[in-house]
Short mmCIF file of C-alpha atoms in Angstrom, two decimals:
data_model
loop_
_atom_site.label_atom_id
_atom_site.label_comp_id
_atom_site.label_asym_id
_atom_site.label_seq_id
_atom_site.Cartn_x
_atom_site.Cartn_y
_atom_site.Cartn_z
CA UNK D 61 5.21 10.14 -22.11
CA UNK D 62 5.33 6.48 -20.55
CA UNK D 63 1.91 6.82 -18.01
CA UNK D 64 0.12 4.10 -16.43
CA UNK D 65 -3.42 5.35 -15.37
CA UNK D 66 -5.90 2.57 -12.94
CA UNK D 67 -9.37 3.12 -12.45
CA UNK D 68 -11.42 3.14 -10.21
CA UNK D 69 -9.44 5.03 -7.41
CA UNK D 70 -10.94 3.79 -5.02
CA UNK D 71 -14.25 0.71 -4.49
CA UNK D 72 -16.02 -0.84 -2.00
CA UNK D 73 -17.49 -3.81 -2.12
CA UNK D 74 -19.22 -6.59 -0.20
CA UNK D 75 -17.83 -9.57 0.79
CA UNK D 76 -18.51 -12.40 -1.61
CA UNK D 77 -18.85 -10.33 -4.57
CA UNK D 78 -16.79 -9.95 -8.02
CA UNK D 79 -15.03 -7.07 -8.68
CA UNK D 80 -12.59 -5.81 -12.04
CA UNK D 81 -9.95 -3.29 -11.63
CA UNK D 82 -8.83 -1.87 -14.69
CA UNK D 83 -5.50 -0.48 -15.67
CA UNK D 84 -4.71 1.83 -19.10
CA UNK D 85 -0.64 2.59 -20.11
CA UNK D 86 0.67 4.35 -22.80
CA UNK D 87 4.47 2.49 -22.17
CA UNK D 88 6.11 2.04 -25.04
CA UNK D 89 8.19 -0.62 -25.80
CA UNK D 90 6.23 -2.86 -24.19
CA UNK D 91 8.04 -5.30 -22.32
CA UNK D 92 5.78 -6.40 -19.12
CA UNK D 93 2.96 -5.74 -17.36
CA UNK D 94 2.34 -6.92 -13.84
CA UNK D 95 -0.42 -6.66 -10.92
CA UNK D 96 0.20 -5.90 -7.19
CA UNK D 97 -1.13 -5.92 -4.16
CA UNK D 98 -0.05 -3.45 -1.83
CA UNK D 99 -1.22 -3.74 2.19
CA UNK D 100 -1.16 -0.20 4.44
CA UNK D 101 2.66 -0.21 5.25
CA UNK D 102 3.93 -2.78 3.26
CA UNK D 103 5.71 -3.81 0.23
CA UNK D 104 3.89 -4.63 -2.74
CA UNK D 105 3.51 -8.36 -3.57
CA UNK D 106 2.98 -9.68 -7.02
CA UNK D 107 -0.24 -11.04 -7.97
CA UNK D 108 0.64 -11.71 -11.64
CA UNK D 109 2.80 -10.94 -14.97
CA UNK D 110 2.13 -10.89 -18.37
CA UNK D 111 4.35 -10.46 -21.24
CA UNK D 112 3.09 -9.53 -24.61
CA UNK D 113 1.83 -12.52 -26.21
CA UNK D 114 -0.02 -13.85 -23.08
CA UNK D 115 -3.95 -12.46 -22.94
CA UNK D 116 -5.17 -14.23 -19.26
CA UNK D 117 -2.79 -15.23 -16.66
CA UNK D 118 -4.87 -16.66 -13.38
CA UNK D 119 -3.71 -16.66 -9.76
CA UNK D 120 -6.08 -18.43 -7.57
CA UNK D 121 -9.40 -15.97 -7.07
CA UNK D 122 -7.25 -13.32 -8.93
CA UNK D 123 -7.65 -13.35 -13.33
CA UNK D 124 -5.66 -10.63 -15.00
CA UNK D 125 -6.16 -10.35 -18.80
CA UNK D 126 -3.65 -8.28 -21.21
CA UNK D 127 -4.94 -6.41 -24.50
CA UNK D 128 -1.74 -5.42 -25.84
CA UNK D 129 -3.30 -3.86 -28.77
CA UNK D 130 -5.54 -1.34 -26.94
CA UNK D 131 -3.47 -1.03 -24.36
CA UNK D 132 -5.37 -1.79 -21.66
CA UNK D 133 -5.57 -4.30 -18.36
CA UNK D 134 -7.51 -5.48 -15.88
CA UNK D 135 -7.37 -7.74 -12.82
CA UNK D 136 -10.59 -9.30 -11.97
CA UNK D 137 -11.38 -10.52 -8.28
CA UNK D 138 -13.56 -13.60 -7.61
CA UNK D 139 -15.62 -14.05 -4.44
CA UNK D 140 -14.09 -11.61 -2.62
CA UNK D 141 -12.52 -11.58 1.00
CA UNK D 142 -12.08 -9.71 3.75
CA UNK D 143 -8.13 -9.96 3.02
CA UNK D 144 -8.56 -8.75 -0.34
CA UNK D 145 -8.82 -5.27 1.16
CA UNK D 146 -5.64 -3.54 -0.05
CA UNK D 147 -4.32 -1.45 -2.96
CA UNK D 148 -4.21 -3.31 -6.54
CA UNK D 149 -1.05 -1.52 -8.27
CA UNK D 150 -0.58 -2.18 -12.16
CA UNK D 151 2.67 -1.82 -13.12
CA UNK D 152 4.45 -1.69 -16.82
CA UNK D 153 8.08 -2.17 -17.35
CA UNK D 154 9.63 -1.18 -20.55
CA UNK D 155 10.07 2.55 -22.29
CA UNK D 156 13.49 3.47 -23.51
CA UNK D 157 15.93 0.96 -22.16
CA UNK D 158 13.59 -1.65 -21.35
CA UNK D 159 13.70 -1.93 -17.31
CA UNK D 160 12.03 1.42 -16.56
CA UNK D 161 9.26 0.33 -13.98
CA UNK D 162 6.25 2.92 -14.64
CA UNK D 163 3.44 2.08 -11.76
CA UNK D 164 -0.16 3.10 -11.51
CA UNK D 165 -1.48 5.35 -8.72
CA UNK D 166 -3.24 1.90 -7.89
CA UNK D 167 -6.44 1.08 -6.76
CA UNK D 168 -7.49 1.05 -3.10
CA UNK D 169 -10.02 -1.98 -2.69
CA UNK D 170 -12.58 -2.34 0.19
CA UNK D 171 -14.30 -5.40 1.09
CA UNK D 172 -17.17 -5.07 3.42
CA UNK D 173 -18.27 -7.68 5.85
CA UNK T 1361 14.45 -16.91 3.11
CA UNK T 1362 13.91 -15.03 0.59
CA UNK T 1363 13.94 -11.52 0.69
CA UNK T 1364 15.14 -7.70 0.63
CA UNK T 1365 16.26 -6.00 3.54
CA UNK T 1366 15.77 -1.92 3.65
CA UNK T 1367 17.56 -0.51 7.05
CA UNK T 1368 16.74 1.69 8.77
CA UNK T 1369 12.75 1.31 8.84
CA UNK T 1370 12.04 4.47 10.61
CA UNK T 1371 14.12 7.78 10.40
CA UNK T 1372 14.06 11.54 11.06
CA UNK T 1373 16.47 13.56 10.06
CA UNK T 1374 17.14 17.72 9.54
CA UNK T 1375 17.93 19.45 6.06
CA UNK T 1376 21.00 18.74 4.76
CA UNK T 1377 22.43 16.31 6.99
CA UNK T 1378 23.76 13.36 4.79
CA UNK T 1379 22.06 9.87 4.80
CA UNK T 1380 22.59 6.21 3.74
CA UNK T 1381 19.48 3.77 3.08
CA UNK T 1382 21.05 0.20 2.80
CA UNK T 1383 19.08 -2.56 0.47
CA UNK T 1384 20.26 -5.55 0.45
CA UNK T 1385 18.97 -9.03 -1.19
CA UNK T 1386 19.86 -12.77 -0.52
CA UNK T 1387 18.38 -14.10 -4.46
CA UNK T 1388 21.34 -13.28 -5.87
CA UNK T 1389 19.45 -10.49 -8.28
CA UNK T 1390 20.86 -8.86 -11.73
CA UNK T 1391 18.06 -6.04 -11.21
CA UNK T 1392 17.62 -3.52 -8.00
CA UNK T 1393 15.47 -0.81 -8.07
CA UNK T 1394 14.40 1.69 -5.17
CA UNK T 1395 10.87 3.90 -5.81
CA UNK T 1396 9.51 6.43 -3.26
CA UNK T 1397 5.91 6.32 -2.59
CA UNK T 1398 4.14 9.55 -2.05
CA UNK T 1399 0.01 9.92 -0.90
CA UNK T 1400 -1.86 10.03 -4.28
CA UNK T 1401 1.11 9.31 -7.04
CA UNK T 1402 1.53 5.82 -6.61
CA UNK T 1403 5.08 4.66 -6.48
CA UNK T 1404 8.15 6.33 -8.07
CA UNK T 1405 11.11 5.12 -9.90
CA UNK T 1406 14.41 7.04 -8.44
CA UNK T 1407 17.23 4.56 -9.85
CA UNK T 1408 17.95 0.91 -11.26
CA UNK T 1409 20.87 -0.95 -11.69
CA UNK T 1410 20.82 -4.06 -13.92
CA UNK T 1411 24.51 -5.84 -12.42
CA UNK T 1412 26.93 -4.58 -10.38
CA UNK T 1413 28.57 -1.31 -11.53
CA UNK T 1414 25.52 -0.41 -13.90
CA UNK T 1415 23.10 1.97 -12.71
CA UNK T 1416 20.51 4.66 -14.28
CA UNK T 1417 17.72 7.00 -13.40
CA UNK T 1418 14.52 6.50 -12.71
CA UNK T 1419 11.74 8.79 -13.51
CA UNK T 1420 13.06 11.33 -10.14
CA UNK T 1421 16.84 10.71 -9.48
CA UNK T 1422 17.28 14.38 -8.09
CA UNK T 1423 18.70 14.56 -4.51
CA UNK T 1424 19.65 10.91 -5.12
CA UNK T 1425 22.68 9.01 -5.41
CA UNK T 1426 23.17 5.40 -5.82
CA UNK T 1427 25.84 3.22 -5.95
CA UNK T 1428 26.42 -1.18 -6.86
CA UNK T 1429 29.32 -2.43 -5.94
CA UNK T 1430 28.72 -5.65 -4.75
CA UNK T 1431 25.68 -7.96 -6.71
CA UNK T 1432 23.96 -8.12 -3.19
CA UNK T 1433 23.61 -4.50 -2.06
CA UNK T 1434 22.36 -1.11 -3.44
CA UNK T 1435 22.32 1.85 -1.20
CA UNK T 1436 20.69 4.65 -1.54
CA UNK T 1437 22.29 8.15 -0.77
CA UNK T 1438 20.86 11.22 0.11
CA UNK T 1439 23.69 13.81 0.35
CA UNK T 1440 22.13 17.19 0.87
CA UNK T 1441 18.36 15.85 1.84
CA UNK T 1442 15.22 18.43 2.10
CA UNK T 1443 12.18 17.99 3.16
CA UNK T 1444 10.36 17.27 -0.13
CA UNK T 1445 12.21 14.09 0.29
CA UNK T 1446 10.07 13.40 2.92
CA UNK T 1447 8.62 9.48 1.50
CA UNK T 1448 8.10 6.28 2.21
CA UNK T 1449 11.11 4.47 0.25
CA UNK T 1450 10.97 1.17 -0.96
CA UNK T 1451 13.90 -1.33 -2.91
CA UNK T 1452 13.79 -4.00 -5.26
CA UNK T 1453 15.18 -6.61 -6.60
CA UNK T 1454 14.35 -9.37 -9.48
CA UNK T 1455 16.39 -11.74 -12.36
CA UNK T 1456 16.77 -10.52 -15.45
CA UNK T 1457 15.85 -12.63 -18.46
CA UNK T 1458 16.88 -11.67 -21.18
CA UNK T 1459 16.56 -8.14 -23.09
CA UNK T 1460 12.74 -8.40 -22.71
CA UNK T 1461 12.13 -10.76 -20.33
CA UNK T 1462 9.18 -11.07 -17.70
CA UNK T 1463 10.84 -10.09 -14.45
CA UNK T 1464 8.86 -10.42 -10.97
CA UNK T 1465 9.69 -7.40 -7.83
CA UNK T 1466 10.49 -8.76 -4.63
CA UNK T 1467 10.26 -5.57 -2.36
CA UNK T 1468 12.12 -4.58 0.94
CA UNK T 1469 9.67 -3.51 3.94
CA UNK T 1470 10.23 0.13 2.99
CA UNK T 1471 11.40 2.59 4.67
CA UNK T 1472 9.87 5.29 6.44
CA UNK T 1473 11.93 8.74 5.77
CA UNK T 1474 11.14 12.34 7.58
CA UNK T 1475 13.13 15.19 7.13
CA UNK T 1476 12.86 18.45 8.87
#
């Protein structure tokens, strides 16, 4: 069964500090995997996308890194901000057909003042 | 600019009374998508379409109708709905390049669905 599983569910953290979000699938094919951020309300926004061949894809404070082998993600957060509080939703596309979007249950971030 | 445009926002509605959720997108998309979003599961795929006139399920297409007639637009219809239903629904939209290629969500607002 195609399953995306993220972990921690939930984190709090201080403002400032470094956190990693991590993000297992079983999806197979494998055609993408890509990183959201979700805000209370809101659409998710992409953060990042990785096919298979690409290991580390960087946007600004946010580094997500691909081990297609294991199977595994995770999107690591650099000096934290306030802002950064939000869910962090890993999603795979790919299964039977190709352009099945599986998503993670996500992970709901809090940054502390 | 940009973007995906889920109508209505905000709506109540009793069991069994039929409903439309329009999605439409100005990026001239291959790919639309709408997901429901429930406390604890993260979202959900209901139905895609890849170009106009091709559609399939998601991962929970009961109670759920779509239709792409036009490139631009992808309703979503709920002809019978109950209250397990009851979601915050969200569209999508993104190119599609080539069999296996990297393709990037743009998401509508969502839209905020009660029924009684």
């Amino acid at each position: 069964k195609n399953q995306v599983e993220q972990s921690p569910q939930s984190l709090i953290i201080l403002e400032g500090k470094n956190c990693t979000l991590q993000c297992n699938y079983t999806v197979s094919p494998f055609s993408n995997l890509r990183w959201y951020k979700q805000d209370t309300g809101r659409g998710p926004v992409s953060l990042t996308i990785m096919t298979f061949s690409e290991n580390t894809k960087s946007n600004g404070r946010y580094t997500a890194t691909l081990d297609a082998d294991t199977k595994q993600s995770s999107l690591h957060i650099t000096a934290s901000q306030l802002s950064d509080s939000a869910s962090y939703i890993c999603v795979v596309s790919g299964g039977t057909g190709g352009f099945k979007t599986i998503f993670g249950a996500g992970t709901r971030l809090f940054v502390k003042a | 600019e940009a973007q995906v445009t889920q109508n209505p926002r905000y709506l109540i509605t009793v069991t069994g009374k039929k409903l439309t959720v329009t999605c439409s997108q100005n990026m001239n998309h291959e790919y639309m998508s709408w997901y429901r979003q429930d406390p604890g599961l993260g979202l959900r795929q209901i139905y895609y379409s890849m170009n106009v006139e091709v559609t399939d399920k998601g991962d929970v297409p009961e109670g759920y109708k779509v239709s792409r007639k036009e490139k631009r637009n992808f309703p979503l219809i709920l002809e019978s709905p109950s209250p397990n239903q009851t979601s915050l629904y969200f569209c999508a939209s993104s190119f599609v390049q080539g069999d296996r290629g990297a393709n990037v969500l743009t998401f509508g607002a969502g839209s905020r669905l009660t029924v009684l």
